[in-house]
CSV table of C-alpha atoms in Angstrom, one decimal:
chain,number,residue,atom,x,y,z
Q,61,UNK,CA,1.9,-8.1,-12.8
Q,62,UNK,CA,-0.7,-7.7,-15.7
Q,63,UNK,CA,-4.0,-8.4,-15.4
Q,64,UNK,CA,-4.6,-11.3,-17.0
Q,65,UNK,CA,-2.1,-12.6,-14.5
Q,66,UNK,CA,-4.1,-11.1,-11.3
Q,67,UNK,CA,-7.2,-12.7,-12.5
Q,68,UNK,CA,-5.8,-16.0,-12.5
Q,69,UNK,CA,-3.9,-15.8,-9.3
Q,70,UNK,CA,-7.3,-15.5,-7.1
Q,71,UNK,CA,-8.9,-17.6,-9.5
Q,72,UNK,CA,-9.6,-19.9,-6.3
Q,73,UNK,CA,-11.6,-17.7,-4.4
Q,74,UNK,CA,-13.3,-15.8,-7.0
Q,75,UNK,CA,-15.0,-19.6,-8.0
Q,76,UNK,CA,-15.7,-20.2,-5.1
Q,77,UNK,CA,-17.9,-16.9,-4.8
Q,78,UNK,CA,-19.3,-17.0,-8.3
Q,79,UNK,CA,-20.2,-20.6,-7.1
Q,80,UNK,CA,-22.0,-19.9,-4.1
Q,81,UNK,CA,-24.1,-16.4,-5.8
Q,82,UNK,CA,-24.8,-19.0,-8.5
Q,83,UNK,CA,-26.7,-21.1,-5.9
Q,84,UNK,CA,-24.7,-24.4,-6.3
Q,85,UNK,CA,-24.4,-26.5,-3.0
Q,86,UNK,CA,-21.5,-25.5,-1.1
Q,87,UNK,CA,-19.2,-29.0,-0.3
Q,88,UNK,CA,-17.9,-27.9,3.2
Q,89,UNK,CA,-19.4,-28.8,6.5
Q,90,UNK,CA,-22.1,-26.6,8.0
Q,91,UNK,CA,-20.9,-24.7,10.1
Q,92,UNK,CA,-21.8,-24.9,14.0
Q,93,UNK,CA,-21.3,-23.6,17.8
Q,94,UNK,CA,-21.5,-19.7,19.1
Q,95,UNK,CA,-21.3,-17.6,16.1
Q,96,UNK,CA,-18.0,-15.2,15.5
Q,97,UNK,CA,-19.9,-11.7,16.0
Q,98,UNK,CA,-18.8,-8.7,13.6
Q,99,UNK,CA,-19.2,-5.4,15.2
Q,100,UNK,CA,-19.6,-1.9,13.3
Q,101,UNK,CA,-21.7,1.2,13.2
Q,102,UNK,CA,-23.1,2.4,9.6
Q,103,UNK,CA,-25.4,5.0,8.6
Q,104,UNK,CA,-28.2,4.1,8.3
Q,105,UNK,CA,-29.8,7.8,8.4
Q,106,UNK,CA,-28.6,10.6,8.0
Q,107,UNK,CA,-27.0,12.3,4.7
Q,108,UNK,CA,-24.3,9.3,4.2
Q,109,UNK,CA,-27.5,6.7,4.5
Q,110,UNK,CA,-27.8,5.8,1.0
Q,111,UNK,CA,-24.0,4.5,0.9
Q,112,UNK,CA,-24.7,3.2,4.5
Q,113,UNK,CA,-27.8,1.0,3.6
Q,114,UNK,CA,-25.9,-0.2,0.1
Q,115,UNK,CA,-22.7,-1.6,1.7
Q,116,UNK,CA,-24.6,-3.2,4.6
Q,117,UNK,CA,-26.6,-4.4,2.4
Q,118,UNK,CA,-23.6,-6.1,0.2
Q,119,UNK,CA,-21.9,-6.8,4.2
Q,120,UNK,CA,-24.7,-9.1,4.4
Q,121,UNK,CA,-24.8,-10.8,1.2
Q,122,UNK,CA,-21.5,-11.5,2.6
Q,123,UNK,CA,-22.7,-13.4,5.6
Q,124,UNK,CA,-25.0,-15.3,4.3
Q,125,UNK,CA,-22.6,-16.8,1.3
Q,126,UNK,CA,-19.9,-17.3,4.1
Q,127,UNK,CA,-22.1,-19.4,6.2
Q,128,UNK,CA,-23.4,-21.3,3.1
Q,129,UNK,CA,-19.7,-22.0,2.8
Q,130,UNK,CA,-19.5,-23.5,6.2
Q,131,UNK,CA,-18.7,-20.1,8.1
Q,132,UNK,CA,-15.3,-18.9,9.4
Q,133,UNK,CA,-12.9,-21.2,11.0
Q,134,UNK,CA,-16.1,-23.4,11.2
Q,135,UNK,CA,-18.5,-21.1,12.6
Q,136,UNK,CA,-21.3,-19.2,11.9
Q,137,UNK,CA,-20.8,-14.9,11.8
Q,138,UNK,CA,-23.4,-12.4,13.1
Q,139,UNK,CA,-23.0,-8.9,12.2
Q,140,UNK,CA,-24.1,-6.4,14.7
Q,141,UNK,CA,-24.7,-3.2,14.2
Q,142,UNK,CA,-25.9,-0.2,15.0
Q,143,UNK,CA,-26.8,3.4,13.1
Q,144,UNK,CA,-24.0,5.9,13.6
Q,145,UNK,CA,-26.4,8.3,11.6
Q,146,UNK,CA,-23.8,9.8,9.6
Q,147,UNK,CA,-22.6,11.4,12.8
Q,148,UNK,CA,-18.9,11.0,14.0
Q,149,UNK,CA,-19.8,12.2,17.5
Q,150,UNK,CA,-21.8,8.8,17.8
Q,151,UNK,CA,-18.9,6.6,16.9
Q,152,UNK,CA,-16.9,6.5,19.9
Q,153,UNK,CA,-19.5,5.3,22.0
Q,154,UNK,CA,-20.9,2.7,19.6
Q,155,UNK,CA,-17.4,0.6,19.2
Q,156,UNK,CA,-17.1,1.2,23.2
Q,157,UNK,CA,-20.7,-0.5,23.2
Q,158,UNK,CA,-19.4,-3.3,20.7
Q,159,UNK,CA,-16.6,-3.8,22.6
Q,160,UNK,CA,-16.9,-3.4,26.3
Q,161,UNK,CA,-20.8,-4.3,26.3
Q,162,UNK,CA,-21.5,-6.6,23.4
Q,163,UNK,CA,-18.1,-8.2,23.5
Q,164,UNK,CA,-17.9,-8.9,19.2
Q,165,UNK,CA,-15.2,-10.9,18.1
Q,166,UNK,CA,-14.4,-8.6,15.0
Q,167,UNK,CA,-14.4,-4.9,14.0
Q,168,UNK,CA,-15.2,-3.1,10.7
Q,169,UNK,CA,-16.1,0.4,10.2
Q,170,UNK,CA,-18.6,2.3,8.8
Q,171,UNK,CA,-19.2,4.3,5.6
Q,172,UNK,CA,-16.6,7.2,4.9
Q,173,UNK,CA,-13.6,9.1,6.5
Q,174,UNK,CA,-15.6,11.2,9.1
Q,175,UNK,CA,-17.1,8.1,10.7
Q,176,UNK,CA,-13.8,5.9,10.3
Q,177,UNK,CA,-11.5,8.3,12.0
Q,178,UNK,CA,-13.5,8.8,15.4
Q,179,UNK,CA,-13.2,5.3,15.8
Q,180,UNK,CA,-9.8,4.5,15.5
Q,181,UNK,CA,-9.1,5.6,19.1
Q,182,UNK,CA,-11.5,3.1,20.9
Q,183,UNK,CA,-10.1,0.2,17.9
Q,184,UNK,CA,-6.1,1.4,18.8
Q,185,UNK,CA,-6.8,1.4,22.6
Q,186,UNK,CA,-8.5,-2.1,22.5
Q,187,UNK,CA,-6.0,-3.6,20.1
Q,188,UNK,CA,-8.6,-4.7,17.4
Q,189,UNK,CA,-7.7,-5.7,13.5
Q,190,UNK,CA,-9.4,-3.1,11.9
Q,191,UNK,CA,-10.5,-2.8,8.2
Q,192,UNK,CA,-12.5,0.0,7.3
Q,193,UNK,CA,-14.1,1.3,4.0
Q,194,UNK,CA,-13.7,4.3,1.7
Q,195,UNK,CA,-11.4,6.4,4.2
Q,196,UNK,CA,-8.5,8.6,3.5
Q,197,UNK,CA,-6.0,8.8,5.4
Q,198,UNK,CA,-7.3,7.9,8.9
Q,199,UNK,CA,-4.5,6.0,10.5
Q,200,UNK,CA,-1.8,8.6,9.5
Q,201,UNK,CA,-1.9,9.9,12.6
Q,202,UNK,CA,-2.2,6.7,14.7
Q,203,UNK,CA,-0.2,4.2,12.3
Q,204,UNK,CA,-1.7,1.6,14.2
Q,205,UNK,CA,0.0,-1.5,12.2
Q,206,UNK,CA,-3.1,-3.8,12.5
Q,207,UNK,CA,-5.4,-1.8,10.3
Q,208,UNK,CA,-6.3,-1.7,6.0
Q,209,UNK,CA,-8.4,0.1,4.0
Q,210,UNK,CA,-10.4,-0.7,1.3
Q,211,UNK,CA,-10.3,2.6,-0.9
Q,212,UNK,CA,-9.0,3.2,-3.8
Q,213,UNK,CA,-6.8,6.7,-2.8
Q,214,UNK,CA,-3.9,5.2,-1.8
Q,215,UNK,CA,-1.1,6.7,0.7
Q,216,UNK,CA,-0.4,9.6,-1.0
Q,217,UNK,CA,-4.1,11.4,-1.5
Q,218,UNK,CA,-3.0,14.8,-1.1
Q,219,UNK,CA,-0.6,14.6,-3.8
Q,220,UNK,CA,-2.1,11.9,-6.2
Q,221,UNK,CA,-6.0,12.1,-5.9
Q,222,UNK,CA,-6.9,14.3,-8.6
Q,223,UNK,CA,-3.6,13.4,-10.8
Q,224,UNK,CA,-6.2,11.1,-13.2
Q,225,UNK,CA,-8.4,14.2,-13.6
Q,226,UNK,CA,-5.5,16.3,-15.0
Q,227,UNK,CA,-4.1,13.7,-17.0
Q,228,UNK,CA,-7.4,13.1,-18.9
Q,229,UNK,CA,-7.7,17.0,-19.5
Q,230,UNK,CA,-4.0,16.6,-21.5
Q,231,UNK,CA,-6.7,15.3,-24.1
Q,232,UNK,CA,-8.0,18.6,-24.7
Q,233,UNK,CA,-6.7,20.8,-27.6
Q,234,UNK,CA,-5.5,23.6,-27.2
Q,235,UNK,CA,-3.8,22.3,-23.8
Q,236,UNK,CA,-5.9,23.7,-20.6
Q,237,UNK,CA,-3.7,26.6,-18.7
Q,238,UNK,CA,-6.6,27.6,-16.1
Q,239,UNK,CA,-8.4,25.9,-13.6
Q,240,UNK,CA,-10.6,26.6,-10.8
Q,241,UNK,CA,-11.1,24.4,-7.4
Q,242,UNK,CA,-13.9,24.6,-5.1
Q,243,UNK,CA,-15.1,21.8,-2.7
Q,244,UNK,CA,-16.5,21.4,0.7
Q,245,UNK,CA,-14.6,22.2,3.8
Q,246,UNK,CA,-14.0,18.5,5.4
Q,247,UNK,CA,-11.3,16.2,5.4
Q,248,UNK,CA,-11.9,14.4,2.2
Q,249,UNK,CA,-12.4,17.4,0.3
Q,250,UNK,CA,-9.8,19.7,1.9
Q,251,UNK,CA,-7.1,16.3,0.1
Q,252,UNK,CA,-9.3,16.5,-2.7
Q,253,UNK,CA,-8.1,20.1,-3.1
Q,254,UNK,CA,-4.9,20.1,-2.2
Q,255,UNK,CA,-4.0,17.4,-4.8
Q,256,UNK,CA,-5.7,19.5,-7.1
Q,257,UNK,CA,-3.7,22.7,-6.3
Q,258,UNK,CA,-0.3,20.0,-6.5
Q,259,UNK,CA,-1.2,18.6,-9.6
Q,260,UNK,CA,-2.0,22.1,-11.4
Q,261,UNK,CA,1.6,23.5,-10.2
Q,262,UNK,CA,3.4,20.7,-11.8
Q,263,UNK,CA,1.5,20.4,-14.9
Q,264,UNK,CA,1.8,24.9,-14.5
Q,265,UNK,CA,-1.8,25.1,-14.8
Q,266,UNK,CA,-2.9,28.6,-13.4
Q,267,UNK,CA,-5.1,28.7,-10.1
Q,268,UNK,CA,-7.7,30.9,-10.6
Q,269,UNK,CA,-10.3,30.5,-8.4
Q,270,UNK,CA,-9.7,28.6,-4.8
Q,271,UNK,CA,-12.4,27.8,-2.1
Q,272,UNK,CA,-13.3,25.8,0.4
Q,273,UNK,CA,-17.1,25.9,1.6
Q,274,UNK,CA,-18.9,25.6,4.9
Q,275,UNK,CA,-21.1,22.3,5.3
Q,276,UNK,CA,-24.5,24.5,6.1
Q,277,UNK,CA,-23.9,25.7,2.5
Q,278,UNK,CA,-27.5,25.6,0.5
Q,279,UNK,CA,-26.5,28.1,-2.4
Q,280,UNK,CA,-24.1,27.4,-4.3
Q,281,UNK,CA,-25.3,30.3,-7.3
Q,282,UNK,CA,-22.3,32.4,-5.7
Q,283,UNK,CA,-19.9,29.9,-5.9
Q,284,UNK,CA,-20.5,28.8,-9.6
Q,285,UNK,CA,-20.7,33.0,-10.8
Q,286,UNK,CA,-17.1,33.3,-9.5
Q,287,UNK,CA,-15.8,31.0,-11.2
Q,288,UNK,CA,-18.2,31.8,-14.4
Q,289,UNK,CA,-16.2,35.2,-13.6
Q,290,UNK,CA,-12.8,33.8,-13.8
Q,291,UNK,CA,-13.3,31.7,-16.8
Q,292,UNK,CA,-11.5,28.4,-16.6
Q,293,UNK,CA,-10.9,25.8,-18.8
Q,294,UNK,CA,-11.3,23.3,-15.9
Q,295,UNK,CA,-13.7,23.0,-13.0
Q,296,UNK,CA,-12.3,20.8,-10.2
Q,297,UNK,CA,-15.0,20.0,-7.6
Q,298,UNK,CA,-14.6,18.3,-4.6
Q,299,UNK,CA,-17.9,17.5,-2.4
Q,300,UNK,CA,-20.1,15.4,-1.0
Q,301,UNK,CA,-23.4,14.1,-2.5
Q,302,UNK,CA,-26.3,17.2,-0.9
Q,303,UNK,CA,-23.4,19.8,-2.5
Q,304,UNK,CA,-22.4,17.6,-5.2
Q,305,UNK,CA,-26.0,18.2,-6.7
Q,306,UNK,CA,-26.4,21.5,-5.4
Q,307,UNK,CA,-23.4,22.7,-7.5
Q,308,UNK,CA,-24.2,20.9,-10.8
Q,309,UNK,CA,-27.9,22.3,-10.3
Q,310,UNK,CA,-26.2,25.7,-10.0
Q,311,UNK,CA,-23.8,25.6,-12.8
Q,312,UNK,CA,-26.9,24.4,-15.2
Q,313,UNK,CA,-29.2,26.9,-14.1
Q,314,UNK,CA,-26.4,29.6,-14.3
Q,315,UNK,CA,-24.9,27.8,-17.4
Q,316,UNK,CA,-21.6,27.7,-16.7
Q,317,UNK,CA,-19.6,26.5,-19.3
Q,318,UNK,CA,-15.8,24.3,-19.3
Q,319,UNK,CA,-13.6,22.2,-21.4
Q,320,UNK,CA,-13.3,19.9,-18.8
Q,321,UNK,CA,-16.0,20.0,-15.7
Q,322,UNK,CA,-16.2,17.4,-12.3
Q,323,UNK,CA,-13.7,16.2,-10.3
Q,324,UNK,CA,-13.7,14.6,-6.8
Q,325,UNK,CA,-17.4,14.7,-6.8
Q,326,UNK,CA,-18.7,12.0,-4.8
Q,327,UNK,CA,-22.7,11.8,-5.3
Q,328,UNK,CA,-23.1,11.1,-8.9
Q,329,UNK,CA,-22.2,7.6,-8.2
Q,330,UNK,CA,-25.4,7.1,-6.2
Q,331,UNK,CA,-28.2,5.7,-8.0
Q,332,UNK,CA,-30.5,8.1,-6.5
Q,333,UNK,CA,-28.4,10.9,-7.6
Q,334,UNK,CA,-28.1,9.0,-11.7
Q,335,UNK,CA,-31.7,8.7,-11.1
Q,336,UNK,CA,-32.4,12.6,-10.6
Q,337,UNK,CA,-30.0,13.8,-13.0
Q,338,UNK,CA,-29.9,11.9,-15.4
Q,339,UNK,CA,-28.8,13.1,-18.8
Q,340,UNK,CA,-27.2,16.0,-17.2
Q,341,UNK,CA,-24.7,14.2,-15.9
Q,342,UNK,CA,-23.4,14.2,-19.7
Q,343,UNK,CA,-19.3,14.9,-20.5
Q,344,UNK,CA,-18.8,15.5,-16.7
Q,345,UNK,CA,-15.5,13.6,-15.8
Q,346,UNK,CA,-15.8,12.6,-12.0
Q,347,UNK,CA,-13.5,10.4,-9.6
Q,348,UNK,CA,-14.8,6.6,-9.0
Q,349,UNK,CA,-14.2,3.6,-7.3
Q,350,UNK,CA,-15.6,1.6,-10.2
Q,351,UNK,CA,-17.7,0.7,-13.5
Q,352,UNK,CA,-19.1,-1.5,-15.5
Q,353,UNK,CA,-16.4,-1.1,-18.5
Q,354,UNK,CA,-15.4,-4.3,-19.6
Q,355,UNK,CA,-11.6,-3.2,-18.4
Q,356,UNK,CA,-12.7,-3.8,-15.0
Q,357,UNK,CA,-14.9,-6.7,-14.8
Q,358,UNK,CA,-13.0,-8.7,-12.1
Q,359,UNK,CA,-13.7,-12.5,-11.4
Q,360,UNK,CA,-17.3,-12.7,-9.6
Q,361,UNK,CA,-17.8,-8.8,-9.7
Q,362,UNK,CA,-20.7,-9.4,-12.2
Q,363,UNK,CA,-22.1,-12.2,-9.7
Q,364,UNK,CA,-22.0,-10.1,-6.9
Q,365,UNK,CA,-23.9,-7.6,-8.8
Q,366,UNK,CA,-26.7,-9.8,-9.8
Q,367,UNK,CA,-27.2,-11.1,-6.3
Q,368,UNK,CA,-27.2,-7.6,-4.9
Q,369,UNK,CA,-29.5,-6.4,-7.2
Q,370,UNK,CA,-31.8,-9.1,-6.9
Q,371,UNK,CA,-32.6,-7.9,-3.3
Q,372,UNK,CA,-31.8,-3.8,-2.8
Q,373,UNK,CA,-34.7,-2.8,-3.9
Q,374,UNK,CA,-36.7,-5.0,-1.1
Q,375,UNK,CA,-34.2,-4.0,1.2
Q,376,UNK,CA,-34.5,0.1,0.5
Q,377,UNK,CA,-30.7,-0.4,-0.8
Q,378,UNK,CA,-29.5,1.8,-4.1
Q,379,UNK,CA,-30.3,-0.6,-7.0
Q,380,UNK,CA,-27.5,-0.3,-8.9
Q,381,UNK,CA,-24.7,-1.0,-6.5
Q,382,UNK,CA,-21.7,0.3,-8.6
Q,383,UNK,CA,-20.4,2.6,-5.7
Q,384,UNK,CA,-20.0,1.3,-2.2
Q,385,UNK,CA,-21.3,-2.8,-2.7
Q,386,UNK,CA,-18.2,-3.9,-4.1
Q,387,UNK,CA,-16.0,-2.5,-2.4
Q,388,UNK,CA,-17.9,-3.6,0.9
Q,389,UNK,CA,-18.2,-6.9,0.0
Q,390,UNK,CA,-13.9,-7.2,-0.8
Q,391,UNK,CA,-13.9,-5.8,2.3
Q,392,UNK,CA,-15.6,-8.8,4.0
Q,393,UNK,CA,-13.8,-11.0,1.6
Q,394,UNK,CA,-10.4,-9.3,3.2
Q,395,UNK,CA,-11.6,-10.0,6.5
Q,396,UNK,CA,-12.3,-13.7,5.8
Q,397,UNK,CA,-8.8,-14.2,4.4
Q,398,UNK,CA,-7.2,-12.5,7.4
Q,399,UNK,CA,-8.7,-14.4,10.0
Q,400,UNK,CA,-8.8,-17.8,8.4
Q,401,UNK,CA,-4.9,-17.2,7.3
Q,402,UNK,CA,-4.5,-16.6,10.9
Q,403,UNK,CA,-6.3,-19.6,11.6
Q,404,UNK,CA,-7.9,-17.8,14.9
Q,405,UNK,CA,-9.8,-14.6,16.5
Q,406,UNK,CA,-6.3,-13.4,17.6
Q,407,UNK,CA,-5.8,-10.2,17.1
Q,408,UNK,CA,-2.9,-9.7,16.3
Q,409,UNK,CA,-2.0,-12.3,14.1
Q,410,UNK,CA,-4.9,-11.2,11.9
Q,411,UNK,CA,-3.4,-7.9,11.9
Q,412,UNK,CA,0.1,-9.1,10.8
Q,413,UNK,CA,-1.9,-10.9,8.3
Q,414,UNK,CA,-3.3,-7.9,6.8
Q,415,UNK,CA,0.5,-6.9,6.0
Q,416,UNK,CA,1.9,-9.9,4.5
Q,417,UNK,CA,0.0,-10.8,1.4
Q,418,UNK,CA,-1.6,-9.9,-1.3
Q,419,UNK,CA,-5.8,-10.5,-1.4
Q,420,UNK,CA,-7.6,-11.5,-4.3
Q,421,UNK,CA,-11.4,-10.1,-3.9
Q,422,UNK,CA,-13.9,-9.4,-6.5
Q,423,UNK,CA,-12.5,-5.6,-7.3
Q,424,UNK,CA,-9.5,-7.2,-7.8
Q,425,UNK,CA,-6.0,-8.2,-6.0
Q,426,UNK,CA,-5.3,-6.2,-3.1
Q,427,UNK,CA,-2.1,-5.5,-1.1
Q,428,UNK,CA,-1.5,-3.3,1.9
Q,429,UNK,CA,1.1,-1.4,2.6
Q,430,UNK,CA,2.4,-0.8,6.4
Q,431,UNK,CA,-0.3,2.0,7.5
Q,432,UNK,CA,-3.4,-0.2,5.2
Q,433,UNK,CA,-3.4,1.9,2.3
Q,434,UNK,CA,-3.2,0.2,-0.8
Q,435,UNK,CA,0.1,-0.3,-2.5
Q,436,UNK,CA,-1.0,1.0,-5.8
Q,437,UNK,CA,-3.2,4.0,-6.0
Q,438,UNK,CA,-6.3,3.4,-8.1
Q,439,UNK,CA,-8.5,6.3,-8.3
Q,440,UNK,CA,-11.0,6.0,-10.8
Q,441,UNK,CA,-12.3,8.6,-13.6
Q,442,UNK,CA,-14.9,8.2,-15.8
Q,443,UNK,CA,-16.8,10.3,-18.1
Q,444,UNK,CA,-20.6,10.5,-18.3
Q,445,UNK,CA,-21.4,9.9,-22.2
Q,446,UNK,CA,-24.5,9.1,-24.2
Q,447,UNK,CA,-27.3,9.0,-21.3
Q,448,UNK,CA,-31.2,9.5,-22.6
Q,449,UNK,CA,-33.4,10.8,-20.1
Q,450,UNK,CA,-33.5,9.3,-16.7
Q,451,UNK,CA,-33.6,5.4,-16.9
Q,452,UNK,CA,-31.3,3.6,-14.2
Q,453,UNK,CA,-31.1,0.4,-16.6
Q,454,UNK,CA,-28.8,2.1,-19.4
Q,455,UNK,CA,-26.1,2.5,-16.0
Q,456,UNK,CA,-25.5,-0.8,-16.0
Q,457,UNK,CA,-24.4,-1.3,-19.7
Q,458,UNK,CA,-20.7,-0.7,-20.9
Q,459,UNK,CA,-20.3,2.5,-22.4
Q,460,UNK,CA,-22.3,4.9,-20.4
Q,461,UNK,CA,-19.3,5.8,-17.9
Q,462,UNK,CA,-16.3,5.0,-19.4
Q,463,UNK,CA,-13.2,5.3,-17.7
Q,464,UNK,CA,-10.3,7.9,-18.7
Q,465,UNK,CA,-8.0,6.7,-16.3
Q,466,UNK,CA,-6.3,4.7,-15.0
Q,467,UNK,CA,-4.3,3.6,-18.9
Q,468,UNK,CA,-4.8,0.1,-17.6
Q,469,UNK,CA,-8.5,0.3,-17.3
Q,470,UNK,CA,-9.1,3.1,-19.9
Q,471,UNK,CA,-12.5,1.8,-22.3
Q,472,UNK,CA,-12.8,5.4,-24.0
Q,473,UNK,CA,-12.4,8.5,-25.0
Q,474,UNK,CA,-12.7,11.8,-23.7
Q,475,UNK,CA,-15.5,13.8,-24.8
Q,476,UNK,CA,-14.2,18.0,-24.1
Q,477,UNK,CA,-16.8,20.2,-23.0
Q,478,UNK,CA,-19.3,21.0,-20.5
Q,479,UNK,CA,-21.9,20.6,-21.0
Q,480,UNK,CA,-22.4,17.9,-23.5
Q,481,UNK,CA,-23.2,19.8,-26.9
């Protein structure tokens, strides 16, 4: 199905959003009686806070344009929360809270795959539909059949993750033959590297450097010497954002130099983290979930922006909201669809919903496949090009991180080096 198809085929429900961010009177009946309670943890502190805050932030623009709408199945929603802060050792015991204690009538999860996967016990054992955000991989184990996931990865992350990073570096000339890998030691960056290590085999790309660091690592000066030492052509990172700017702080200061530098970083999609660097983040080529190409500007993405935007700031949120918001707000948007296809709080019929269609949100049209991965793998890489100094406004204009890949979403072309000349 093209694009210009997709667009059109949630055409529907992407007016109806855009109408409802645009302020224009909703026609449906308000909506009345006990309100259908949403329950989740988030982090809210913590070093995953700043994505925590921004997608419960965009979880609550949500609510409020739902229950403008008339609410779900004719009700009002409440979301209730509490802070997981960015510790998976707290999960458990907040969705026991939610559901044993609080008794909520729906289930989301929080921020990221080490706070999604401590939950999926307590959601499995209960027998909740279960959407969570931005994991990888977390109901391989459990292929609990009333579960999706709104990231971009796809089924196959170990193998296909960093695929669009080494098909962009078939740009360079001459062809790369070296590359080094180094990322934190978690789950998301232990996939990270492993599709790196499967996608440098097939393309016979030497290995030259391989590591996987601890989580209490500050100094990363070692790291980037040994691979200044083994001189790649390409520098695969895979971390989270405290190490994510602790290793491009170290490769400036040590001056590390590669055809093709970045990766699975996530961090640099943070509006703190454009803030701080700024025009360093120049020619690095780093994974995403989305930007502001015109390639990718879905029905009522641009809305959505506008309204966020309009209140983060008040609400201690990242301003820019290019990372997490959307995707947490098509999130909610799944949610909606499930339940009011289901036409009821039962859980399993909105988990059998979750299987059987397609979803038309405002990052596009979604399908599941039988474990709630997405059907079609869409991981996201731009390159950094043309920023001046440190202003957050030039992030929101076309052109300053275009994407390399995916074809169908490409808006420009790679420029080799790092860093920027």
């Amino acid at each position: 199905m093209n694009r210009e198809m997709t667009r059109r085929s949630f055409g529907l429900l992407a007016t109806a959003a855009v109408a409802s961010f645009a302020g224009k009177k909703s026609l449906a009946q308000p909506a009345s009686g006990e309100p259908i309670r949403i329950g989740f943890s988030t982090p809210l502190s913590g070093g995953l806070a700043g994505n925590g805050r921004s997608a419960l932030l965009a979880q609550q623009v949500w609510g409020d344009d739902i229950n403008a709408r008339g609410g779900l199945l004719g009700r009002p929603v409440k979301l209730v929360y509490y802070d997981d802060q960015s510790n998976g050792a707290s999960v458990p015991g907040i969705y026991t809270k939610l559901l044993d204690v609080d008794k909520v009538d729906l289930v989301i999860s929080s921020y990221g795959t080490a706070l999604i996967a401590p939950a999926m016990p307590v959601i499995v054992r209960h027998g909740m539909a279960f959407i969570s955000l931005l994991g990888s991989g977390t109901n391989e184990m459990f292929k609990y059949g009333r579960a999706a996931n709104i990231s971009p990865v796809g089924r196959k992350m170990n193998e296909d993750f960093a695929k669009g990073f080494f098909e962009v570096a078939k740009a360079l000339d001459p062809a790369p033959t070296t590359v080094a890998i180094a990322g934190l030691d978690s789950d998301f960056s232990n996939r990270a590297m492993e599709s790196a290590r499967t996608q440098a085999k097939l393309r016979g790309i030497k290995v030259v450097y391989d590591r996987a660091y601890p989580p209490s690592t500050v100094d990363f000066s070692p790291i980037v010497r040994a691979i200044q030492s083994a001189t790649p052509d390409l520098v695969f990172f895979a971390s989270y954002p405290p190490d994510s700017v602790g290793l491009l702080k170290a490769v400036r200061e040590l001056k590390l130099t590669a055809k093709m530098l970045g990766g699975g970083m996530v961090g640099p999609q943070v509006t703190a983290i454009k803030a701080q660097l700024g025009a360093q983040l120049n020619n690095l080529v780093c994974w995403d979930v989305y930007a502001p190409e015109p390639t990718m500007d879905f029905a009522g993405t641009t809305a959505f922006l506008d309204r966020y935007r309009a209140v983060a700031e008040a609400k201690g949120a990242e301003t820019l909201g290019l990372y997490a918001p959307p995707l947490a707000y098509a999130q909610m948007q799944v949610l909606e669809q499930a339940v009011t296809r289901a036409g009821s709080l039962d859980q399993a019929a909105i988990g059998a919903e979750l299987h059987r269609d397609s979803f038309p949100t405002i990052i596009g049209e979604l399908r599941f496949d039988e474990t709630g991965e997405w059907v079609e793998e869409r991981n996201v890489y731009v390159q950094y090009q043309g920023i001046v100094g440190n202003d957050l406004q030039q992030f929101k204009k076309p052109g300053v991180q275009v994407i390399l890949y995916p074809p169908q979403y490409k808006s420009g072309v790679l420029r080799p080096g790092f860093p920027a000349a």
